[in-house]
Amino acid sequence: VSAKTGDGVDALLEAIELQAELMELRAPLDARATGAVIEASLDKGRGPIATVLVQQGTLKKGDYLVCGVQYGRVRALFDEVGKQVDSAGPSIPVVVLGLSGVPDAGDDFVVVADERLAREVAQQRETKRRESRLVKQPGQRMEDVIAQMGAAGGMQQLNIVVKADVQGSAEALRESLAALSNEKITINVIESGVGGITESDATRAASARAVIIGFNVRADASARRVIENAGL
């Protein structure tokens, strides 16, 4: 309501400024930017885009940055009304174009010296993430779980791969599905991401005997072949 009427916004801003002054909250301007990803999606015309919040330093057009397991050079920055800007300082949210892929909401980003370093850091992060995924043991497909629901042998596990059109939807689905677990079955979202369902998504689901859920996205031709052949 306040966003539409303006009621209470001035008081809120005054309270924030007072608290920032009392807590001596400061952020350097003349430094390489760091911050966090608020939202991310795959735009058909512009490619991977991420809305980031700068927390320290100044993010500039042309900077090389690592964003989660993605990297790239900032091709363009847009403010909250879609106007192109050249830079953004602490507490300023901007939309970033130029990343190699879609990062996850909540990922951190940091500006680095050059593209080579950005690529190396992103690859190291991806390797660590992949190793953590391999630790998880594959579960069972929905048909297997349903068939064994009444059988002895303890709690059943259902693995799920989630793909959505934007990161916020993927995150909401992941949390909602995990909350459906009960004393008979554990819901395990093994992977979630943004964009259409790809062949690698289908292969991952097949190897983990998982169910694929697509929210406002579709599977491409190669993914459909894997899905049909594996009976996903």
Short mmCIF file of C-alpha atoms in Angstrom, two decimals:
data_model
loop_
_atom_site.label_atom_id
_atom_site.label_comp_id
_atom_site.label_asym_id
_atom_site.label_seq_id
_atom_site.Cartn_x
_atom_site.Cartn_y
_atom_site.Cartn_z
CA VAL A 1 0.00 0.00 0.00
CA SER A 2 2.80 2.43 0.90
CA ALA A 3 4.47 1.82 -2.45
CA LYS A 4 1.31 3.12 -4.17
CA THR A 5 0.30 5.90 -1.78
CA GLY A 6 3.66 6.98 -0.35
CA ASP A 7 2.24 6.76 3.17
CA GLY A 8 4.99 6.29 5.76
CA VAL A 9 7.87 6.18 3.25
CA ASP A 10 9.45 9.43 4.47
CA ALA A 11 9.35 8.22 8.08
CA LEU A 12 10.91 4.92 7.03
CA LEU A 13 13.76 6.65 5.19
CA GLU A 14 14.41 8.90 8.19
CA ALA A 15 14.53 5.88 10.49
CA ILE A 16 16.97 4.08 8.16
CA GLU A 17 19.24 7.13 7.96
CA LEU A 18 19.20 7.54 11.74
CA GLN A 19 20.00 3.89 12.33
CA ALA A 20 22.79 3.94 9.73
CA GLU A 21 24.30 6.98 11.46
CA LEU A 22 24.09 5.44 14.95
CA MET A 23 25.58 2.12 13.73
CA GLU A 24 28.18 3.99 11.66
CA LEU A 25 27.34 1.99 8.54
CA ARG A 26 29.77 2.98 5.80
CA ALA A 27 30.79 1.55 2.44
CA PRO A 28 33.79 2.51 0.30
CA LEU A 29 33.10 4.12 -3.08
CA ASP A 30 36.55 3.95 -4.68
CA ALA A 31 36.93 0.18 -4.69
CA ARG A 32 36.08 -2.83 -6.83
CA ALA A 33 32.40 -3.55 -6.44
CA THR A 34 30.97 -6.44 -4.44
CA GLY A 35 27.36 -7.29 -3.72
CA ALA A 36 24.57 -9.83 -4.08
CA VAL A 37 22.16 -11.11 -6.73
CA ILE A 38 18.52 -10.22 -6.04
CA GLU A 39 16.92 -11.83 -9.10
CA ALA A 40 18.04 -13.38 -12.39
CA SER A 41 16.44 -14.63 -15.58
CA LEU A 42 17.12 -15.57 -19.20
CA ASP A 43 15.85 -12.91 -21.61
CA LYS A 44 15.23 -14.07 -25.18
CA GLY A 45 16.59 -10.87 -26.68
CA ARG A 46 19.31 -9.91 -24.19
CA GLY A 47 20.50 -13.25 -22.83
CA PRO A 48 21.26 -13.85 -19.12
CA ILE A 49 20.34 -10.83 -16.97
CA ALA A 50 20.82 -10.36 -13.24
CA THR A 51 19.47 -7.74 -10.87
CA VAL A 52 22.24 -7.09 -8.34
CA LEU A 53 22.56 -4.92 -5.25
CA VAL A 54 25.93 -3.20 -4.90
CA GLN A 55 27.10 -3.38 -1.28
CA GLN A 56 30.63 -1.98 -1.56
CA GLY A 57 32.59 -0.09 -4.20
CA THR A 58 31.30 1.13 -7.56
CA LEU A 59 30.15 -1.20 -10.36
CA LYS A 60 30.95 0.26 -13.78
CA LYS A 61 30.18 -0.58 -17.36
CA GLY A 62 33.07 -2.63 -18.77
CA ASP A 63 34.02 -4.24 -15.44
CA TYR A 64 34.85 -7.96 -15.35
CA LEU A 65 32.94 -9.78 -12.65
CA VAL A 66 32.31 -13.19 -11.14
CA CYS A 67 28.70 -13.79 -10.19
CA GLY A 68 28.21 -17.10 -8.39
CA VAL A 69 29.50 -19.70 -10.89
CA GLN A 70 28.98 -17.31 -13.82
CA TYR A 71 31.32 -14.64 -15.11
CA GLY A 72 31.47 -11.97 -17.79
CA ARG A 73 32.06 -8.36 -18.69
CA VAL A 74 29.40 -5.78 -17.91
CA ARG A 75 27.96 -4.80 -21.30
CA ALA A 76 25.22 -2.56 -19.90
CA LEU A 77 23.68 -1.43 -16.62
CA PHE A 78 20.05 -0.40 -16.13
CA ASP A 79 18.48 1.32 -13.13
CA GLU A 80 15.10 0.55 -11.49
CA VAL A 81 13.13 2.37 -14.22
CA GLY A 82 14.99 0.73 -17.12
CA LYS A 83 17.25 3.70 -17.88
CA GLN A 84 20.82 2.86 -18.91
CA VAL A 85 23.49 4.06 -16.45
CA ASP A 86 27.29 3.99 -16.46
CA SER A 87 27.85 3.02 -12.81
CA ALA A 88 26.19 2.09 -9.52
CA GLY A 89 27.47 2.62 -5.97
CA PRO A 90 26.66 1.10 -2.58
CA SER A 91 22.94 0.39 -1.89
CA ILE A 92 22.06 0.87 -5.58
CA PRO A 93 20.28 -1.98 -7.42
CA VAL A 94 21.01 -2.40 -11.14
CA VAL A 95 20.29 -4.89 -13.91
CA VAL A 96 23.52 -6.34 -15.37
CA LEU A 97 23.94 -7.63 -18.93
CA GLY A 98 26.93 -9.61 -20.15
CA LEU A 99 27.12 -12.70 -17.93
CA SER A 100 27.97 -16.15 -19.29
CA GLY A 101 24.86 -17.68 -17.71
CA VAL A 102 22.05 -17.13 -15.21
CA PRO A 103 23.30 -16.90 -11.59
CA ASP A 104 21.27 -17.98 -8.57
CA ALA A 105 19.39 -15.49 -6.42
CA GLY A 106 21.50 -14.87 -3.33
CA ASP A 107 24.82 -15.47 -5.09
CA ASP A 108 27.54 -12.96 -4.36
CA PHE A 109 29.34 -11.03 -7.08
CA VAL A 110 32.79 -9.46 -7.14
CA VAL A 111 34.65 -7.38 -9.72
CA VAL A 112 38.06 -8.79 -10.74
CA ALA A 113 41.01 -7.53 -12.75
CA ASP A 114 40.47 -9.31 -16.08
CA GLU A 115 38.45 -11.94 -17.93
CA ARG A 116 41.01 -14.71 -17.39
CA LEU A 117 40.81 -14.36 -13.61
CA ALA A 118 37.01 -14.14 -13.76
CA ARG A 119 36.83 -17.38 -15.75
CA GLU A 120 39.21 -19.20 -13.38
CA VAL A 121 37.31 -18.19 -10.25
CA ALA A 122 33.97 -19.14 -11.84
CA GLN A 123 35.34 -22.55 -12.88
CA GLN A 124 36.66 -23.22 -9.37
CA ARG A 125 33.27 -22.37 -7.89
CA GLU A 126 31.51 -24.61 -10.44
CA THR A 127 33.86 -27.50 -9.58
CA LYS A 128 33.08 -27.16 -5.87
CA ARG A 129 29.35 -27.00 -6.56
CA ARG A 130 29.53 -30.08 -8.81
CA GLU A 131 31.46 -32.03 -6.14
CA SER A 132 28.83 -31.20 -3.53
CA ARG A 133 26.10 -32.44 -5.88
CA LEU A 134 27.89 -35.75 -6.45
CA VAL A 135 27.81 -36.42 -2.72
CA LYS A 136 24.02 -36.67 -2.86
CA GLN A 137 22.80 -40.20 -3.49
CA PRO A 138 20.18 -40.77 -6.19
CA GLY A 139 16.67 -41.55 -4.99
CA GLN A 140 13.74 -43.04 -6.85
CA ARG A 141 11.27 -42.02 -9.50
CA MET A 142 7.69 -41.13 -8.61
CA GLU A 143 6.38 -44.44 -9.98
CA ASP A 144 8.87 -46.38 -7.82
CA VAL A 145 7.95 -44.39 -4.72
CA ILE A 146 4.20 -44.87 -5.21
CA ALA A 147 4.70 -48.60 -5.82
CA GLN A 148 6.63 -48.97 -2.58
CA MET A 149 4.65 -46.60 -0.37
CA GLY A 150 2.95 -49.48 1.44
CA ALA A 151 5.99 -51.69 1.56
CA ALA A 152 8.39 -51.99 4.45
CA GLY A 153 11.85 -50.53 4.21
CA GLY A 154 11.59 -47.11 5.79
CA MET A 155 11.08 -43.67 4.33
CA GLN A 156 11.03 -43.23 0.56
CA GLN A 157 12.79 -40.42 -1.28
CA LEU A 158 11.65 -38.55 -4.40
CA ASN A 159 14.23 -36.56 -6.33
CA ILE A 160 13.05 -33.53 -8.33
CA VAL A 161 14.71 -31.23 -10.89
CA VAL A 162 13.07 -27.78 -11.08
CA LYS A 163 13.40 -25.32 -13.98
CA ALA A 164 11.57 -21.97 -14.06
CA ASP A 165 11.44 -18.74 -16.05
CA VAL A 166 12.96 -16.58 -13.28
CA GLN A 167 15.14 -17.34 -10.27
CA GLY A 168 12.53 -16.18 -7.75
CA SER A 169 10.00 -18.72 -9.04
CA ALA A 170 12.58 -21.51 -8.99
CA GLU A 171 13.48 -20.68 -5.39
CA ALA A 172 9.83 -20.53 -4.31
CA LEU A 173 9.11 -23.89 -5.96
CA ARG A 174 12.17 -25.48 -4.39
CA GLU A 175 11.17 -24.38 -0.89
CA SER A 176 7.49 -25.28 -1.36
CA LEU A 177 8.27 -28.75 -2.68
CA ALA A 178 10.73 -29.47 0.12
CA ALA A 179 8.02 -28.47 2.62
CA LEU A 180 5.78 -31.27 1.28
CA SER A 181 7.99 -33.93 2.89
CA ASN A 182 6.25 -36.04 5.55
CA GLU A 183 6.82 -39.18 7.60
CA LYS A 184 6.40 -41.43 4.54
CA ILE A 185 8.37 -39.60 1.85
CA THR A 186 11.22 -37.09 1.60
CA ILE A 187 11.13 -34.57 -1.25
CA ASN A 188 14.67 -33.83 -2.42
CA VAL A 189 15.14 -31.02 -4.97
CA ILE A 190 18.51 -32.06 -6.38
CA GLU A 191 18.80 -29.19 -8.84
CA SER A 192 16.99 -25.99 -9.82
CA GLY A 193 17.69 -23.34 -12.41
CA VAL A 194 16.41 -20.77 -14.86
CA GLY A 195 15.56 -21.29 -18.53
CA GLY A 196 14.20 -24.09 -20.68
CA ILE A 197 14.69 -27.77 -19.84
CA THR A 198 17.91 -28.84 -21.58
CA GLU A 199 19.46 -32.19 -22.45
CA SER A 200 21.83 -31.90 -19.48
CA ASP A 201 18.84 -31.33 -17.15
CA ALA A 202 17.14 -34.45 -18.52
CA THR A 203 20.34 -36.50 -18.27
CA ARG A 204 20.84 -35.35 -14.69
CA ALA A 205 17.25 -36.33 -13.84
CA ALA A 206 17.66 -39.73 -15.52
CA SER A 207 20.86 -40.53 -13.62
CA ALA A 208 19.25 -39.55 -10.31
CA ARG A 209 15.90 -41.19 -11.18
CA ALA A 210 14.25 -37.80 -10.65
CA VAL A 211 11.06 -36.05 -11.76
CA ILE A 212 11.41 -32.86 -13.83
CA ILE A 213 9.12 -29.90 -13.10
CA GLY A 214 9.08 -26.98 -15.56
CA PHE A 215 7.40 -23.73 -14.49
CA ASN A 216 6.60 -21.48 -17.48
CA VAL A 217 9.33 -23.24 -19.49
CA ARG A 218 9.47 -26.10 -21.99
CA ALA A 219 11.90 -28.85 -22.91
CA ASP A 220 13.95 -28.49 -26.10
CA ALA A 221 14.05 -31.23 -28.76
CA SER A 222 17.17 -32.99 -27.44
CA ALA A 223 15.79 -32.92 -23.89
CA ARG A 224 12.48 -34.40 -25.05
CA ARG A 225 14.34 -37.33 -26.64
CA VAL A 226 16.12 -38.09 -23.38
CA ILE A 227 12.87 -37.70 -21.43
CA GLU A 228 11.04 -40.14 -23.73
CA ASN A 229 13.87 -42.67 -23.84
CA ALA A 230 14.36 -42.63 -20.05
CA GLY A 231 10.63 -42.57 -19.27
CA LEU A 232 10.91 -39.41 -17.19
#
